[in-house]
Short mmCIF file of C-alpha atoms and ligand atoms in Angstrom, two decimals:
data_model
loop_
_atom_site.label_atom_id
_atom_site.label_comp_id
_atom_site.label_asym_id
_atom_site.label_seq_id
_atom_site.Cartn_x
_atom_site.Cartn_y
_atom_site.Cartn_z
CA UNK A 1 -16.59 9.45 32.36
CA UNK A 2 -16.87 7.42 29.17
CA UNK A 3 -20.57 8.28 28.95
CA UNK A 4 -19.67 11.93 29.31
CA UNK A 5 -17.34 11.69 26.32
CA UNK A 6 -20.14 10.21 24.22
CA UNK A 7 -22.72 12.73 25.31
CA UNK A 8 -20.68 15.87 24.99
CA UNK A 9 -18.84 14.71 21.88
CA UNK A 10 -15.84 16.67 23.06
CA UNK A 11 -12.54 15.05 23.73
CA UNK A 12 -10.93 16.14 26.95
CA UNK A 13 -7.16 16.48 27.05
CA UNK A 14 -7.16 14.11 30.02
CA UNK A 15 -9.23 11.37 28.36
CA UNK A 16 -7.55 8.00 28.48
CA UNK A 17 -6.92 7.08 24.86
CA UNK A 18 -5.82 3.65 23.68
CA UNK A 19 -4.08 3.70 20.31
CA UNK A 20 -4.06 0.07 19.17
CA UNK A 21 -1.11 -0.31 16.80
CA UNK A 22 0.83 2.72 18.02
CA UNK A 23 4.11 1.45 16.56
CA UNK A 24 2.76 1.16 13.03
CA UNK A 25 2.80 3.88 10.38
CA UNK A 26 -0.75 5.06 11.08
CA UNK A 27 -0.77 4.48 14.84
CA UNK A 28 2.52 6.32 15.32
CA UNK A 29 1.28 9.27 13.26
CA UNK A 30 -1.93 9.42 15.29
CA UNK A 31 0.10 9.22 18.52
CA UNK A 32 2.30 12.13 17.37
CA UNK A 33 -0.78 14.15 16.44
CA UNK A 34 -2.49 13.45 19.78
CA UNK A 35 0.64 14.39 21.72
CA UNK A 36 1.14 17.63 19.84
CA UNK A 37 -2.55 18.49 20.38
CA UNK A 38 -2.00 18.13 24.15
CA UNK A 39 -3.53 14.72 24.85
CA UNK A 40 -1.33 13.30 27.54
CA UNK A 41 -3.16 10.26 28.84
CA UNK A 42 -2.23 7.85 26.06
CA UNK A 43 -2.22 4.11 26.54
CA UNK A 44 0.28 2.28 24.37
CA UNK A 45 1.15 -1.39 24.32
CA UNK A 46 3.73 -3.01 22.09
CA UNK A 47 2.95 -6.39 20.55
CA UNK A 48 5.24 -8.03 23.11
CA UNK A 49 3.26 -6.40 25.94
CA UNK A 50 -0.20 -7.11 24.54
CA UNK A 51 -0.98 -9.54 21.74
CA UNK A 52 -4.19 -8.18 20.23
CA UNK A 53 -4.95 -11.61 18.75
CA UNK A 54 -5.21 -13.02 22.29
CA UNK A 55 -8.82 -12.40 23.32
CA UNK A 56 -8.23 -13.08 27.02
CA UNK A 57 -5.25 -10.70 27.18
CA UNK A 58 -7.19 -7.98 25.37
CA UNK A 59 -10.19 -8.44 27.61
CA UNK A 60 -8.02 -8.28 30.77
CA UNK A 61 -6.27 -5.16 29.48
CA UNK A 62 -9.53 -3.33 28.79
CA UNK A 63 -11.06 -4.41 32.09
CA UNK A 64 -8.08 -2.99 33.93
CA UNK A 65 -7.52 0.19 31.95
CA UNK A 66 -11.02 1.13 30.72
CA UNK A 67 -9.94 3.62 28.04
CA UNK A 68 -12.45 6.37 27.21
CA UNK A 69 -11.45 6.49 23.59
CA UNK A 70 -10.11 3.69 21.40
CA UNK A 71 -8.35 4.22 18.09
CA UNK A 72 -8.03 1.03 16.10
CA UNK A 73 -4.93 1.41 13.95
CA UNK A 74 -3.66 -2.14 14.39
CA UNK A 75 -3.83 -4.36 11.36
CA UNK A 76 -1.90 -6.86 9.35
CA UNK A 77 -1.22 -4.79 6.25
CA UNK A 78 0.80 -5.22 3.11
CA UNK A 79 1.14 -4.40 -0.55
CA UNK A 80 -0.30 -6.19 -3.52
CA UNK A 81 2.08 -9.17 -3.36
CA UNK A 82 1.74 -9.87 0.38
CA UNK A 83 -2.06 -9.61 0.19
CA UNK A 84 -2.15 -11.90 -2.83
CA UNK A 85 0.23 -14.49 -1.32
CA UNK A 86 -1.16 -14.70 2.23
CA UNK A 87 -4.97 -14.35 2.15
CA UNK A 88 -5.42 -16.68 5.14
CA UNK A 89 -3.29 -14.53 7.45
CA UNK A 90 -4.75 -11.26 6.17
CA UNK A 91 -8.27 -12.54 6.81
CA UNK A 92 -7.84 -14.36 10.12
CA UNK A 93 -5.33 -12.05 11.85
CA UNK A 94 -7.38 -8.97 11.07
CA UNK A 95 -10.69 -10.56 12.05
CA UNK A 96 -9.21 -11.69 15.37
CA UNK A 97 -7.56 -8.48 16.46
CA UNK A 98 -10.39 -6.18 15.44
CA UNK A 99 -13.08 -8.36 17.03
CA UNK A 100 -11.12 -8.56 20.28
CA UNK A 101 -10.53 -4.81 20.48
CA UNK A 102 -13.98 -3.66 19.35
CA UNK A 103 -15.88 -6.03 21.63
CA UNK A 104 -13.66 -5.31 24.64
CA UNK A 105 -14.03 -1.57 24.02
CA UNK A 106 -17.81 -1.97 24.17
CA UNK A 107 -17.79 -4.26 27.20
CA UNK A 108 -15.67 -1.79 29.14
CA UNK A 109 -17.62 1.34 28.33
CA UNK A 110 -15.44 3.15 25.77
CA UNK A 111 -17.21 6.40 24.86
CA UNK A 112 -15.89 6.45 21.33
CA UNK A 113 -14.02 4.13 19.00
CA UNK A 114 -12.47 4.97 15.65
CA UNK A 115 -12.05 1.97 13.37
CA UNK A 116 -9.66 2.42 10.46
CA UNK A 117 -10.50 0.57 7.28
CA UNK A 118 -9.14 0.95 3.78
CA UNK A 119 -10.16 2.08 0.29
CA UNK A 120 -9.79 -1.54 -0.87
CA UNK A 121 -13.13 -2.38 0.77
CA UNK A 122 -14.86 -0.95 -2.30
CA UNK A 123 -15.75 -3.00 -5.39
CA UNK A 124 -13.07 -3.33 -8.07
CA UNK A 125 -15.19 -1.45 -10.61
CA UNK A 126 -16.74 1.10 -8.26
CA UNK A 127 -17.68 4.47 -9.76
CA UNK A 128 -14.79 6.97 -9.56
CA UNK A 129 -14.34 8.91 -7.40
CA UNK A 130 -15.71 6.25 -5.02
CA UNK A 131 -18.55 7.43 -2.76
CA UNK A 132 -19.11 5.78 0.59
CA UNK A 133 -22.38 4.37 -0.80
CA UNK A 134 -20.41 2.08 -3.16
CA UNK A 135 -19.69 -0.33 -0.28
CA UNK A 136 -20.98 -3.85 -1.04
CA UNK A 137 -22.36 -2.97 -4.46
CA UNK A 138 -20.08 -5.28 -6.48
CA UNK A 139 -17.24 -7.85 -6.50
CA UNK A 140 -13.93 -6.99 -4.83
CA UNK A 141 -10.45 -6.80 -6.37
CA UNK A 142 -9.16 -10.40 -5.99
CA UNK A 143 -5.55 -9.48 -5.03
CA UNK A 144 -6.72 -8.04 -1.70
CA UNK A 145 -10.20 -9.44 -1.15
CA UNK A 146 -9.24 -11.26 2.08
CA UNK A 147 -8.04 -8.05 3.74
CA UNK A 148 -11.05 -6.17 2.36
CA UNK A 149 -13.52 -8.73 3.74
CA UNK A 150 -11.90 -8.47 7.19
CA UNK A 151 -12.15 -4.67 7.08
CA UNK A 152 -15.77 -4.81 5.91
CA UNK A 153 -16.51 -7.13 8.84
CA UNK A 154 -14.91 -4.55 11.16
CA UNK A 155 -17.10 -1.79 9.75
CA UNK A 156 -20.19 -3.97 10.13
CA UNK A 157 -19.25 -4.86 13.71
CA UNK A 158 -18.93 -1.17 14.64
CA UNK A 159 -22.29 -0.45 12.98
CA UNK A 160 -23.84 -3.42 14.79
CA UNK A 161 -22.63 -2.10 18.16
CA UNK A 162 -24.19 1.23 17.26
CA UNK A 163 -27.50 -0.33 16.18
CA UNK A 164 -27.83 -2.75 19.05
CA UNK A 165 -26.26 -0.78 21.90
CA UNK A 166 -26.01 2.83 20.70
CA UNK A 167 -22.20 2.72 20.77
CA UNK A 168 -20.40 5.71 19.27
CA UNK A 169 -18.12 3.56 17.10
CA UNK A 170 -17.13 5.30 13.86
CA UNK A 171 -15.28 3.99 10.80
CA UNK A 172 -12.94 5.94 8.52
CA UNK A 173 -11.68 4.60 5.19
CA UNK A 174 -8.27 6.04 4.34
CA UNK A 175 -6.86 5.91 0.85
CA UNK A 176 -3.29 4.61 0.14
CA UNK A 177 -1.08 6.06 2.86
CA UNK A 178 2.66 6.70 3.01
CA UNK A 179 5.14 8.44 5.28
CA UNK A 180 7.43 7.80 8.26
CA UNK A 181 7.40 4.25 9.67
CA UNK A 182 6.12 2.86 6.38
CA UNK A 183 7.24 -0.68 5.49
CA UNK A 184 10.13 -0.51 3.01
CA UNK A 185 10.51 -4.26 2.52
CA UNK A 186 10.37 -4.84 -1.23
CA UNK A 187 8.29 -8.02 -1.03
CA UNK A 188 5.61 -6.82 1.37
CA UNK A 189 5.46 -3.02 1.05
CA UNK A 190 3.06 -0.80 -0.82
CA UNK A 191 4.10 0.84 -4.04
CA UNK A 192 5.32 4.26 -2.88
CA UNK A 193 7.71 2.91 -0.23
CA UNK A 194 8.89 0.16 -2.59
CA UNK A 195 9.67 2.58 -5.40
CA UNK A 196 11.43 5.03 -3.06
CA UNK A 197 13.71 2.25 -1.93
CA UNK A 198 14.26 0.90 -5.43
CA UNK A 199 15.10 4.35 -6.80
CA UNK A 200 17.46 5.02 -3.89
CA UNK A 201 19.26 1.70 -4.31
CA UNK A 202 19.46 2.10 -8.09
CA UNK A 203 21.01 5.54 -7.59
CA UNK A 204 23.53 4.46 -4.97
CA UNK A 205 24.55 1.36 -6.92
CA UNK A 206 24.71 3.40 -10.12
CA UNK A 207 22.35 0.89 -11.74
CA UNK A 208 21.06 1.74 -15.18
CA UNK A 209 17.61 0.23 -14.65
CA UNK A 210 14.79 0.28 -12.14
CA UNK A 211 12.18 -2.47 -12.26
CA UNK A 212 8.55 -1.42 -11.72
CA UNK A 213 5.75 -3.96 -11.29
CA UNK A 214 2.77 -4.12 -13.63
CA UNK A 215 1.98 -1.88 -16.57
CA UNK A 216 2.20 1.53 -14.87
CA UNK A 217 -1.39 2.21 -15.96
CA UNK A 218 -3.26 1.81 -12.63
CA UNK A 219 -4.14 5.02 -10.87
CA UNK A 220 -3.73 5.47 -7.12
CA UNK A 221 -4.47 8.25 -4.63
CA UNK A 222 -1.78 8.89 -1.99
CA UNK A 223 -2.23 10.64 1.34
CA UNK A 224 0.60 11.46 3.74
CA UNK A 225 0.03 9.64 7.02
CA UNK A 226 0.30 12.89 9.02
CA UNK A 227 -2.67 14.20 7.03
CA UNK A 228 -4.51 10.96 7.78
CA UNK A 229 -3.76 11.42 11.49
CA UNK A 230 -5.06 14.98 11.34
CA UNK A 231 -8.28 13.69 9.72
CA UNK A 232 -8.61 11.04 12.45
CA UNK A 233 -8.40 13.63 15.23
CA UNK A 234 -10.90 15.78 13.35
CA UNK A 235 -13.33 12.85 13.10
CA UNK A 236 -12.90 11.94 16.76
CA UNK A 237 -13.91 15.48 17.67
CA UNK A 238 -16.62 16.09 15.12
CA UNK A 239 -18.05 12.88 13.64
CA UNK A 240 -20.53 10.63 15.42
CA UNK A 241 -22.22 8.67 12.67
CA UNK A 242 -21.93 4.90 12.20
CA UNK A 243 -21.81 5.54 8.43
CA UNK A 244 -18.32 5.10 6.97
CA UNK A 245 -16.42 8.19 5.86
CA UNK A 246 -13.63 8.37 3.25
CA UNK A 247 -10.28 9.97 4.05
CA UNK A 248 -8.22 11.03 1.06
CA UNK A 249 -6.86 13.98 -0.86
CA UNK A 250 -9.23 13.70 -3.81
CA UNK A 251 -6.52 13.40 -6.50
CA UNK A 252 -4.84 10.39 -8.06
CA UNK A 253 -1.96 9.71 -10.43
CA UNK A 254 -0.80 6.75 -12.51
CA UNK A 255 1.95 4.46 -11.22
CA UNK A 256 3.97 5.71 -14.22
CA UNK A 257 3.61 9.31 -12.99
CA UNK A 258 4.38 8.26 -9.42
CA UNK A 259 7.65 6.56 -10.36
CA UNK A 260 8.70 9.61 -12.41
CA UNK A 261 8.08 11.85 -9.40
CA UNK A 262 9.97 9.52 -7.06
CA UNK A 263 12.96 9.27 -9.44
CA UNK A 264 13.07 13.05 -9.66
CA UNK A 265 13.01 13.46 -5.83
CA UNK A 266 15.61 10.72 -5.30
CA UNK A 267 17.80 11.78 -8.21
CA UNK A 268 17.75 8.58 -10.28
CA UNK A 269 17.77 9.18 -14.01
CA UNK A 270 18.21 5.67 -15.45
CA UNK A 271 15.76 3.56 -17.41
CA UNK A 272 12.48 2.15 -16.15
CA UNK A 273 11.59 -1.45 -16.99
CA UNK A 274 8.14 -2.91 -16.44
CA UNK A 275 7.58 -6.38 -15.04
CA UNK A 276 4.18 -7.11 -16.51
CA UNK A 277 4.14 -10.59 -14.97
CA UNK A 278 3.25 -8.76 -11.72
CA UNK A 279 -0.40 -7.89 -11.10
CA UNK A 280 -1.73 -4.37 -11.63
CA UNK A 281 -4.46 -4.80 -9.05
CA UNK A 282 -7.51 -2.61 -9.20
CA UNK A 283 -7.39 -0.15 -12.14
CA UNK A 284 -8.32 2.87 -10.05
CA UNK A 285 -9.37 3.69 -6.47
CA UNK A 286 -9.87 7.39 -6.06
CA UNK A 287 -12.03 8.22 -3.07
CA UNK A 288 -14.87 10.70 -3.17
CA UNK A 289 -13.91 12.89 -0.22
CA UNK A 290 -16.76 15.38 -0.46
CA UNK A 291 -18.31 14.18 2.82
CA UNK A 292 -15.13 14.84 4.83
CA UNK A 293 -14.43 18.11 3.01
CA UNK A 294 -18.00 19.18 3.66
CA UNK A 295 -17.35 18.81 7.39
CA UNK A 296 -14.41 21.22 7.02
CA UNK A 297 -11.28 19.04 6.83
CA UNK A 298 -8.65 19.15 4.12
CA UNK A 299 -5.14 17.79 3.64
CA UNK A 300 -2.04 20.00 3.90
CA UNK A 301 0.81 17.95 2.51
CA UNK A 302 1.19 17.99 -1.29
CA UNK A 303 2.39 14.70 -2.79
CA UNK A 304 5.80 15.98 -3.87
CA UNK A 305 6.51 17.50 -0.44
CA UNK A 306 5.33 14.32 1.23
CA UNK A 307 7.67 12.22 -0.90
CA UNK A 308 10.59 14.55 -0.08
CA UNK A 309 9.83 14.21 3.65
CA UNK A 310 9.44 10.46 3.42
CA UNK A 311 12.71 10.09 1.49
CA UNK A 312 14.42 12.14 4.16
CA UNK A 313 12.98 9.83 6.84
CA UNK A 314 14.08 6.78 4.84
CA UNK A 315 17.64 8.14 4.55
CA UNK A 316 17.84 8.75 8.30
CA UNK A 317 16.14 5.56 9.46
CA UNK A 318 16.34 2.80 6.88
CA UNK A 319 19.06 3.36 4.28
CA UNK A 320 22.49 1.98 5.16
P1 GDP B 1 -2.69 -1.83 -4.10
O1 GDP B 1 -2.94 -0.36 -4.08
O2 GDP B 1 -3.52 -2.60 -3.14
O3 GDP B 1 -2.79 -2.40 -5.51
O4 GDP B 1 -1.21 -2.12 -3.56
P2 GDP B 1 0.27 -1.61 -3.90
O5 GDP B 1 0.52 -0.28 -3.29
O6 GDP B 1 1.19 -2.73 -3.49
O7 GDP B 1 0.37 -1.52 -5.50
C1 GDP B 1 -0.16 -0.46 -6.24
C2 GDP B 1 0.23 -0.57 -7.71
O8 GDP B 1 1.65 -0.31 -7.83
C3 GDP B 1 0.01 -1.94 -8.35
O9 GDP B 1 -0.49 -1.71 -9.65
C4 GDP B 1 1.42 -2.53 -8.41
O10 GDP B 1 1.58 -3.48 -9.45
C5 GDP B 1 2.23 -1.27 -8.68
N1 GDP B 1 3.66 -1.38 -8.38
C6 GDP B 1 4.68 -1.03 -9.22
N2 GDP B 1 5.86 -1.30 -8.69
C7 GDP B 1 5.62 -1.81 -7.44
C8 GDP B 1 6.46 -2.27 -6.40
O11 GDP B 1 7.69 -2.29 -6.50
N3 GDP B 1 5.87 -2.70 -5.25
C9 GDP B 1 4.49 -2.68 -5.10
N4 GDP B 1 3.97 -3.09 -3.94
N5 GDP B 1 3.66 -2.28 -6.09
C10 GDP B 1 4.22 -1.86 -7.25
#
């Protein structure tokens, strides 16, 4: 059956699909997208049920279940501060879980595997927009180089399985994502979730100021996680190359513009203050998405709409 998936390159609605990391922001979005597309044979395991860092447990799970398709959306992720403060955990945890899942997928005959990376794998001063060919052409941004090295190793492992064994293991590199199930913890989150929470709390406490990290000058590209999930399903159906492929919307904005948009959506009209003791990170990381667009995929959720939807989710699920 798994061989059939690889040969026909068509997902069957009955294929057994393992979404590693199904409780996370990306994994839960992919699970929703699979379910609404009619895929009903989904394997899900919480961290308590299956610790992906435990190689024996992962191997036993794959031997028993033999999923046809594996989507690797499990990772230790975090914003600029968490990545900068905990490089050991970002490197070792990610190396462990991805190696366990990718190798067990191969050993148990998975017909296709989608490995999710990140736009931070590219060099700090990569040409903008960043083409896939920029990988490994220059030094990384130091604030997240540990995570980036782990993700690059994951890409290389998938490519190695393809080269040595002909495995249909593909790798997608999403840009900065946001949406439901994002992490809203101010110390460890990414910028969009952090600023949504800060703006909301400043509004509800009638604070006069909102503190933003860095200079506001860096530019970032933001993609709603439901668009990312749609791109993942598209790639599972249509993409069979071991070459990495970027997933983004093709537009970026400054952090200054982002915070203005968030304040407008949330309804906070106080002052912004800038904590320039905090790092800016990479100056810009806009992905070149011409390869994905050329295959016929494009995003549907405009940034403002996506922020409105995410704020709504935050109000219902996180805000007290
Ligand atoms: P990055 O894309 O890997 O740099 O990670 P982040 O999403 O954490 O940060 C993006 C940019 O937003 C950086 O320049 C941060 O300094 C800036 N930023 C501004 N305010 C915040 C905040 O409250 N939290 C975070 N995480 N970043 C912030």
